[in-house]
Amino acid sequence: MYRRQILTAMAGATALGVLPARAGVRPRSLVIDPTIPSPPGSPDVPDPELVPVAQADRIWNCVTTTPDGQVFVSFPSCDRPGLQVARLLPGNVLQPFPDTRWNALRGPSWTPADGFFLVNAIRIGPDGNLWVIDAGAPGIGLPAVSGAARLFVFDPKSGALIRTFDLAAGLRPDSYIDDIRFNGPILYATDAGAPGLLVVNIVSGLVRRVLDGHRLLTDHKPMLADGRLLRNDAGKPLRVHADQLEVTPDGRYLYVQPCSGSLARIETALLDNEATSAITLSLGLIPWLDTGTTGGTAIDANGVLYMSDVNHRRILRITPDRHVSVFIADPRLIWSDAMWIDHDHRLWIPATQQNRTHGFQGGTQSVIYPVWLYVAKIDAGPAPLDHA
């Protein structure tokens, strides 16, 4: 009887993230492979391979493209309110998407019927449609707004709304839905406000919350950018929980981490099976690589991860066997955020300057406009599992 009580207590503690993912398991140290030549750029010297393609007078944090060349960007409203989703046209023209009504400034009387509340990410899915992630809260660490956290699916050409996923079943009072990745009929979403993952069945619409409060999804390391500790508007150390995520091209693993690192990995079969117990899930999420503060990631068809290192203004290249090299370094890469790989083997990099906004440096803002969008050539295309 005593043993049964202990096991029950362990299961409950694990579900709350109290227990470690697996005793004695530590992430591999992040060491730059000395056998791989360094790129010509550095945090002080521009790299000619980093090509500017667009600029804006507000902070964007995400870019995505369609196979026929349409470009979409999103704005997290971290510097000031305004446009949230736009089609990027030649000449730096931003066309509100799907229209101006959806992007109207929200007020205290906002209702879910009014359109976007606060968009944090966008993504062209494997279905070819534009998926818009509404965080559902006015900011990280602030209370979630009833009915706001949703996934919207739009036709990228016409702007017609195809489907809406209400994420209410997977939320906590302080949830902030950050980003998504696809894996067949399943998608995964990170919660940066209340550490956890959402598993969404695209067919049925069922939303499940898993790994709630898990320590490997919890931001417990100092967040650093350009050598400075990041602080929220109240002056306290900034905490951004489950944030970056990527699915391996074979669909077998999900990589996930809080914004401060470290990177963890779990078998997707555990996440996808509704019968998997909380303790099995907790033990299945294991430390993988001791990464630092990250703005965004992308994964190519060979399973190579591209990860921004915002403390050193560079993009790291991480192979499936955890060999790490510097892909590109450049003084213009100020908080590189959600990256994108297109079919022309280009890595799109929004350099956002988010670390210069009031919510990242204790209430003061020092963004130097414009913010820029760059591309750099890589040696592979996107993982087909997650791209049209």
Short mmCIF file of C-alpha atoms in Angstrom, two decimals:
data_model
loop_
_atom_site.label_atom_id
_atom_site.label_comp_id
_atom_site.label_asym_id
_atom_site.label_seq_id
_atom_site.Cartn_x
_atom_site.Cartn_y
_atom_site.Cartn_z
CA MET A 1 0.00 0.00 0.00
CA TYR A 2 2.83 2.38 0.89
CA ARG A 3 4.57 1.67 -2.44
CA ARG A 4 1.34 2.39 -4.32
CA GLN A 5 1.01 5.74 -2.52
CA ILE A 6 4.58 6.65 -3.47
CA LEU A 7 4.00 5.80 -7.12
CA THR A 8 0.79 7.82 -7.17
CA ALA A 9 2.59 10.79 -5.65
CA MET A 10 5.40 10.46 -8.20
CA ALA A 11 2.94 10.44 -11.06
CA GLY A 12 1.28 13.59 -9.77
CA ALA A 13 4.61 15.33 -9.18
CA THR A 14 5.83 14.41 -12.64
CA ALA A 15 2.67 15.76 -14.23
CA LEU A 16 3.39 19.06 -12.49
CA GLY A 17 6.97 19.07 -13.70
CA VAL A 18 8.46 18.57 -10.22
CA LEU A 19 10.37 15.44 -11.15
CA PRO A 20 13.24 15.58 -13.64
CA ALA A 21 12.67 14.17 -17.12
CA ARG A 22 15.09 11.37 -16.43
CA ALA A 23 17.43 11.21 -13.45
CA GLY A 24 21.07 11.84 -14.33
CA VAL A 25 20.40 12.83 -17.95
CA ARG A 26 21.98 16.13 -18.96
CA PRO A 27 22.00 17.91 -22.30
CA ARG A 28 25.17 17.68 -24.35
CA SER A 29 27.31 20.78 -23.99
CA LEU A 30 27.11 23.14 -26.94
CA VAL A 31 30.57 23.15 -28.47
CA ILE A 32 31.34 24.71 -31.85
CA ASP A 33 32.96 22.08 -34.11
CA PRO A 34 36.54 23.32 -34.72
CA THR A 35 36.89 21.24 -37.91
CA ILE A 36 34.24 23.27 -39.76
CA PRO A 37 35.51 26.56 -41.24
CA SER A 38 33.99 29.69 -39.74
CA PRO A 39 31.91 31.97 -41.96
CA PRO A 40 33.49 35.28 -43.06
CA GLY A 41 31.24 37.41 -40.88
CA SER A 42 31.23 38.01 -37.14
CA PRO A 43 29.20 40.04 -34.64
CA ASP A 44 31.33 42.98 -35.80
CA VAL A 45 31.87 42.21 -39.49
CA PRO A 46 28.99 41.83 -42.01
CA ASP A 47 28.75 38.62 -44.03
CA PRO A 48 28.12 39.23 -47.76
CA GLU A 49 26.04 36.03 -47.91
CA LEU A 50 23.37 37.69 -45.75
CA VAL A 51 21.16 39.51 -48.25
CA PRO A 52 18.53 42.11 -47.20
CA VAL A 53 15.18 41.67 -48.96
CA ALA A 54 12.73 43.91 -47.08
CA GLN A 55 12.35 46.41 -44.26
CA ALA A 56 9.57 47.73 -42.04
CA ASP A 57 8.93 50.47 -39.49
CA ARG A 58 7.45 48.06 -36.95
CA ILE A 59 8.89 44.92 -35.42
CA TRP A 60 8.02 41.75 -37.27
CA ASN A 61 8.89 38.39 -35.77
CA CYS A 62 7.85 35.78 -38.32
CA VAL A 63 8.02 35.17 -42.07
CA THR A 64 6.56 32.44 -44.25
CA THR A 65 6.32 31.88 -48.01
CA THR A 66 4.12 29.92 -50.40
CA PRO A 67 5.49 27.66 -53.15
CA ASP A 68 4.42 30.26 -55.73
CA GLY A 69 6.44 33.00 -54.04
CA GLN A 70 3.96 34.90 -51.86
CA VAL A 71 5.53 36.28 -48.69
CA PHE A 72 3.68 36.85 -45.43
CA VAL A 73 4.94 38.47 -42.22
CA SER A 74 3.51 38.91 -38.73
CA PHE A 75 3.93 41.61 -36.10
CA PRO A 76 3.70 40.71 -32.37
CA SER A 77 2.87 44.28 -31.28
CA CYS A 78 5.80 44.33 -28.89
CA ASP A 79 6.95 47.81 -29.89
CA ARG A 80 3.52 49.36 -30.50
CA PRO A 81 0.03 48.28 -31.63
CA GLY A 82 -0.89 48.13 -35.29
CA LEU A 83 -0.95 45.76 -38.24
CA GLN A 84 -0.61 42.09 -37.17
CA VAL A 85 -0.52 40.00 -40.38
CA ALA A 86 0.44 41.24 -43.84
CA ARG A 87 1.24 40.11 -47.31
CA LEU A 88 4.66 41.53 -48.18
CA LEU A 89 4.65 43.04 -51.65
CA PRO A 90 7.55 44.47 -53.69
CA GLY A 91 8.79 47.84 -52.52
CA ASN A 92 8.23 46.99 -48.83
CA VAL A 93 4.48 47.37 -49.24
CA LEU A 94 2.51 45.71 -46.44
CA GLN A 95 -1.01 44.62 -47.41
CA PRO A 96 -3.18 43.80 -44.36
CA PHE A 97 -4.17 40.14 -44.40
CA PRO A 98 -6.85 39.03 -44.75
CA ASP A 99 -8.09 42.63 -44.51
CA THR A 100 -8.01 45.73 -42.34
CA ARG A 101 -10.96 44.64 -40.17
CA TRP A 102 -9.12 41.57 -38.92
CA ASN A 103 -6.14 43.79 -38.08
CA ALA A 104 -8.09 46.59 -36.39
CA LEU A 105 -6.73 47.85 -33.07
CA ARG A 106 -8.27 45.92 -30.21
CA GLY A 107 -10.00 47.79 -27.43
CA PRO A 108 -11.45 46.91 -24.02
CA SER A 109 -14.67 45.80 -25.72
CA TRP A 110 -12.89 43.27 -27.97
CA THR A 111 -14.76 40.01 -28.64
CA PRO A 112 -13.63 36.91 -30.57
CA ALA A 113 -15.83 38.03 -33.46
CA ASP A 114 -13.69 41.15 -33.92
CA GLY A 115 -10.71 39.30 -35.44
CA PHE A 116 -7.15 38.88 -34.22
CA PHE A 117 -6.34 39.61 -30.59
CA LEU A 118 -2.56 39.26 -30.59
CA VAL A 119 -0.85 37.30 -33.35
CA ASN A 120 2.46 35.73 -32.38
CA ALA A 121 3.27 33.56 -35.40
CA ILE A 122 2.21 32.52 -38.89
CA ARG A 123 3.05 29.52 -41.02
CA ILE A 124 2.23 28.10 -44.43
CA GLY A 125 1.23 24.55 -43.53
CA PRO A 126 1.69 21.35 -45.53
CA ASP A 127 -1.86 21.94 -46.79
CA GLY A 128 -0.68 25.12 -48.54
CA ASN A 129 -2.83 27.35 -46.34
CA LEU A 130 -1.74 30.18 -44.06
CA TRP A 131 -2.04 29.27 -40.39
CA VAL A 132 -2.19 32.20 -37.96
CA ILE A 133 -1.41 31.67 -34.28
CA ASP A 134 -3.24 34.03 -31.94
CA ALA A 135 -1.41 34.00 -28.59
CA GLY A 136 -4.62 34.78 -26.74
CA ALA A 137 -3.06 37.21 -24.26
CA PRO A 138 -1.81 40.81 -24.38
CA GLY A 139 1.71 39.64 -23.50
CA ILE A 140 3.77 36.94 -21.83
CA GLY A 141 3.06 36.86 -18.10
CA LEU A 142 -0.30 38.57 -18.52
CA PRO A 143 -3.69 36.87 -18.09
CA ALA A 144 -5.10 35.06 -21.10
CA VAL A 145 -8.24 36.62 -22.62
CA SER A 146 -11.29 34.40 -22.92
CA GLY A 147 -11.87 33.19 -26.47
CA ALA A 148 -8.73 34.80 -27.90
CA ALA A 149 -6.28 31.86 -28.19
CA ARG A 150 -7.05 30.31 -31.56
CA LEU A 151 -5.53 28.95 -34.73
CA PHE A 152 -6.90 30.42 -37.94
CA VAL A 153 -6.54 28.75 -41.33
CA PHE A 154 -6.76 31.05 -44.36
CA ASP A 155 -6.58 30.59 -48.10
CA PRO A 156 -3.39 32.57 -48.85
CA LYS A 157 -4.66 33.76 -52.23
CA SER A 158 -8.22 34.84 -51.48
CA GLY A 159 -7.90 35.48 -47.76
CA ALA A 160 -10.99 33.37 -47.10
CA LEU A 161 -11.17 31.88 -43.60
CA ILE A 162 -11.23 28.10 -43.95
CA ARG A 163 -11.26 26.93 -40.35
CA THR A 164 -10.77 28.05 -36.75
CA PHE A 165 -9.38 25.95 -33.90
CA ASP A 166 -10.40 27.10 -30.41
CA LEU A 167 -7.55 26.27 -28.02
CA ALA A 168 -9.46 26.90 -24.79
CA ALA A 169 -9.33 23.24 -23.72
CA GLY A 170 -5.54 23.37 -23.48
CA LEU A 171 -5.05 26.69 -21.71
CA ARG A 172 -4.01 27.86 -18.27
CA PRO A 173 -4.91 31.30 -16.82
CA ASP A 174 -1.54 32.74 -17.90
CA SER A 175 -1.16 30.90 -21.22
CA TYR A 176 0.47 32.58 -24.22
CA ILE A 177 0.41 30.36 -27.32
CA ASP A 178 3.69 30.86 -29.11
CA ASP A 179 4.13 28.75 -32.27
CA ILE A 180 3.14 25.50 -34.02
CA ARG A 181 4.62 22.66 -36.07
CA PHE A 182 2.91 19.93 -38.09
CA ASN A 183 3.25 16.15 -38.09
CA GLY A 184 0.66 14.54 -40.36
CA PRO A 185 -2.80 14.84 -38.77
CA ILE A 186 -1.29 16.29 -35.59
CA LEU A 187 0.13 19.69 -34.77
CA TYR A 188 2.02 20.79 -31.68
CA ALA A 189 1.84 24.23 -30.07
CA THR A 190 4.09 25.71 -27.39
CA ASP A 191 2.81 27.70 -24.44
CA ALA A 192 5.33 30.40 -23.54
CA GLY A 193 3.21 31.83 -20.73
CA ALA A 194 2.41 28.66 -18.77
CA PRO A 195 5.00 25.99 -19.64
CA GLY A 196 3.43 23.13 -21.54
CA LEU A 197 2.56 21.74 -24.96
CA LEU A 198 -0.74 21.54 -26.80
CA VAL A 199 -1.38 18.56 -29.06
CA VAL A 200 -4.07 19.28 -31.64
CA ASN A 201 -5.74 16.68 -33.84
CA ILE A 202 -6.27 18.59 -37.08
CA VAL A 203 -8.98 16.19 -38.25
CA SER A 204 -11.16 16.09 -35.13
CA GLY A 205 -10.15 19.41 -33.61
CA LEU A 206 -9.39 17.76 -30.24
CA VAL A 207 -6.99 19.82 -28.13
CA ARG A 208 -4.95 18.18 -25.36
CA ARG A 209 -2.50 19.77 -22.94
CA VAL A 210 0.56 17.67 -22.10
CA LEU A 211 3.82 18.09 -20.16
CA ASP A 212 2.10 20.76 -18.10
CA GLY A 213 4.69 22.62 -16.02
CA HIS A 214 7.52 20.30 -17.08
CA ARG A 215 10.88 21.66 -15.97
CA LEU A 216 12.41 21.19 -19.45
CA LEU A 217 9.73 23.51 -20.84
CA THR A 218 10.21 26.06 -18.06
CA ASP A 219 12.50 29.05 -18.48
CA HIS A 220 14.83 28.87 -15.50
CA LYS A 221 18.05 30.24 -17.04
CA PRO A 222 18.90 33.92 -17.47
CA MET A 223 17.85 35.25 -20.87
CA LEU A 224 20.69 37.14 -22.54
CA ALA A 225 20.95 39.15 -25.75
CA ASP A 226 23.93 41.20 -26.86
CA GLY A 227 25.51 40.45 -23.48
CA ARG A 228 22.66 41.95 -21.44
CA LEU A 229 20.21 40.32 -19.05
CA LEU A 230 16.67 40.71 -20.39
CA ARG A 231 14.05 42.19 -18.06
CA ASN A 232 10.30 42.64 -18.39
CA ASP A 233 8.41 45.92 -18.03
CA ALA A 234 8.48 45.58 -14.25
CA GLY A 235 12.27 45.23 -14.28
CA LYS A 236 12.23 41.56 -13.30
CA PRO A 237 14.17 38.90 -15.24
CA LEU A 238 12.21 38.00 -18.36
CA ARG A 239 10.79 34.47 -18.49
CA VAL A 240 9.59 32.95 -21.78
CA HIS A 241 8.66 29.30 -21.32
CA ALA A 242 8.02 26.68 -24.05
CA ASP A 243 8.90 28.54 -27.23
CA GLN A 244 10.86 27.05 -30.14
CA LEU A 245 9.87 23.68 -31.56
CA GLU A 246 10.71 21.59 -34.63
CA VAL A 247 9.66 18.15 -35.91
CA THR A 248 12.30 15.93 -37.50
CA PRO A 249 11.71 15.25 -41.23
CA ASP A 250 10.77 11.63 -40.52
CA GLY A 251 8.20 12.75 -37.95
CA ARG A 252 9.79 10.67 -35.21
CA TYR A 253 10.94 13.37 -32.78
CA LEU A 254 9.88 16.79 -31.57
CA TYR A 255 12.56 19.22 -30.45
CA VAL A 256 11.35 21.86 -28.01
CA GLN A 257 12.81 24.37 -25.58
CA PRO A 258 12.08 27.46 -23.50
CA CYS A 259 13.47 30.66 -24.99
CA SER A 260 16.54 30.48 -22.74
CA GLY A 261 17.31 26.83 -23.65
CA SER A 262 18.19 24.05 -23.22
CA LEU A 263 16.86 22.02 -26.14
CA ALA A 264 14.97 18.83 -25.31
CA ARG A 265 13.60 15.99 -27.45
CA ILE A 266 10.67 13.58 -27.23
CA GLU A 267 9.29 10.84 -29.45
CA THR A 268 6.17 12.07 -31.21
CA ALA A 269 4.53 8.66 -30.79
CA LEU A 270 4.30 9.40 -27.07
CA LEU A 271 2.67 12.76 -27.69
CA ASP A 272 0.26 11.51 -30.35
CA ASN A 273 -1.09 8.60 -28.30
CA GLU A 274 -3.92 9.87 -26.12
CA ALA A 275 -3.39 6.92 -23.78
CA THR A 276 0.22 7.83 -22.88
CA SER A 277 0.40 8.47 -19.16
CA ALA A 278 1.66 11.72 -17.68
CA ILE A 279 4.66 10.01 -16.09
CA THR A 280 5.61 8.29 -19.36
CA LEU A 281 5.44 11.62 -21.16
CA SER A 282 7.49 13.31 -18.47
CA LEU A 283 10.20 10.68 -18.62
CA GLY A 284 10.10 10.71 -22.41
CA LEU A 285 11.12 14.36 -22.69
CA ILE A 286 14.90 14.28 -22.38
CA PRO A 287 17.60 16.98 -22.44
CA TRP A 288 19.35 17.05 -25.82
CA LEU A 289 21.62 20.10 -26.25
CA ASP A 290 22.62 22.89 -23.89
CA THR A 291 21.52 25.82 -26.02
CA GLY A 292 21.35 29.44 -24.93
CA THR A 293 18.83 32.23 -25.49
CA THR A 294 17.19 31.71 -28.85
CA GLY A 295 14.92 33.86 -31.01
CA GLY A 296 13.86 31.27 -33.57
CA THR A 297 14.63 28.02 -35.35
CA ALA A 298 14.07 26.17 -38.63
CA ILE A 299 14.78 22.60 -39.76
CA ASP A 300 15.71 21.45 -43.25
CA ALA A 301 14.94 18.26 -45.18
CA ASN A 302 18.14 16.63 -43.85
CA GLY A 303 17.17 17.24 -40.24
CA VAL A 304 19.66 20.07 -39.76
CA LEU A 305 18.50 22.66 -37.25
CA TYR A 306 19.17 26.35 -37.74
CA MET A 307 19.01 28.20 -34.44
CA SER A 308 19.53 31.87 -33.70
CA ASP A 309 21.99 32.69 -30.94
CA VAL A 310 20.78 36.16 -29.99
CA ASN A 311 23.56 36.75 -27.48
CA HIS A 312 26.21 36.54 -30.22
CA ARG A 313 24.28 37.75 -33.31
CA ARG A 314 24.69 34.50 -35.19
CA ILE A 315 22.81 31.50 -36.57
CA LEU A 316 23.99 28.07 -35.47
CA ARG A 317 23.81 24.96 -37.63
CA ILE A 318 23.09 21.79 -35.62
CA THR A 319 23.19 18.35 -37.26
CA PRO A 320 21.07 15.38 -36.09
CA ASP A 321 24.14 13.96 -34.32
CA ARG A 322 24.60 17.27 -32.45
CA HIS A 323 27.58 18.68 -34.33
CA VAL A 324 27.33 22.45 -33.97
CA SER A 325 28.86 25.04 -36.29
CA VAL A 326 28.32 28.73 -36.98
CA PHE A 327 26.26 29.06 -40.15
CA ILE A 328 26.38 32.84 -40.29
CA ALA A 329 27.34 35.69 -37.97
CA ASP A 330 26.65 39.33 -38.66
CA PRO A 331 26.15 42.57 -36.69
CA ARG A 332 22.78 43.02 -38.44
CA LEU A 333 21.36 39.86 -36.84
CA ILE A 334 19.83 41.60 -33.83
CA TRP A 335 17.42 39.09 -32.26
CA SER A 336 16.81 36.84 -35.26
CA ASP A 337 13.39 35.33 -34.70
CA ALA A 338 11.15 32.75 -36.43
CA MET A 339 13.03 31.64 -39.54
CA TRP A 340 11.72 29.92 -42.66
CA ILE A 341 13.21 27.66 -45.35
CA ASP A 342 11.85 27.88 -48.88
CA HIS A 343 12.09 25.53 -51.86
CA ASP A 344 14.89 27.62 -53.38
CA HIS A 345 17.12 26.57 -50.47
CA ARG A 346 16.98 29.97 -48.83
CA LEU A 347 16.82 30.61 -45.11
CA TRP A 348 14.63 33.63 -44.37
CA ILE A 349 15.71 35.50 -41.24
CA PRO A 350 13.69 38.31 -39.64
CA ALA A 351 16.11 40.45 -37.61
CA THR A 352 13.63 41.90 -35.17
CA GLN A 353 15.44 43.89 -32.44
CA GLN A 354 12.93 42.51 -29.92
CA ASN A 355 15.61 42.68 -27.23
CA ARG A 356 15.47 46.47 -27.62
CA THR A 357 11.75 46.72 -26.85
CA HIS A 358 10.33 47.87 -23.51
CA GLY A 359 9.17 44.35 -22.56
CA PHE A 360 12.72 43.01 -22.89
CA GLN A 361 14.74 45.79 -21.27
CA GLY A 362 12.89 46.87 -18.18
CA GLY A 363 10.37 49.29 -19.63
CA THR A 364 12.63 51.32 -21.93
CA GLN A 365 12.74 51.04 -25.71
CA SER A 366 15.67 51.64 -28.05
CA VAL A 367 14.70 50.05 -31.36
CA ILE A 368 16.49 51.58 -34.34
CA TYR A 369 14.13 51.45 -37.32
CA PRO A 370 13.79 50.04 -39.86
CA VAL A 371 13.86 46.36 -38.95
CA TRP A 372 15.08 44.05 -41.68
CA LEU A 373 14.31 40.74 -43.33
CA TYR A 374 17.26 38.79 -44.74
CA VAL A 375 17.88 35.62 -46.72
CA ALA A 376 20.90 33.34 -46.92
CA LYS A 377 21.46 30.30 -49.10
CA ILE A 378 21.61 26.87 -47.49
CA ASP A 379 22.29 23.43 -48.97
CA ALA A 380 18.83 21.87 -48.56
CA GLY A 381 15.16 22.65 -48.88
CA PRO A 382 12.47 22.43 -46.20
CA ALA A 383 11.24 19.30 -44.48
CA PRO A 384 8.19 18.22 -46.55
CA LEU A 385 6.37 17.08 -43.42
CA ASP A 386 5.95 20.69 -42.36
CA HIS A 387 5.85 22.60 -45.65
CA ALA A 388 3.61 22.72 -48.71
#
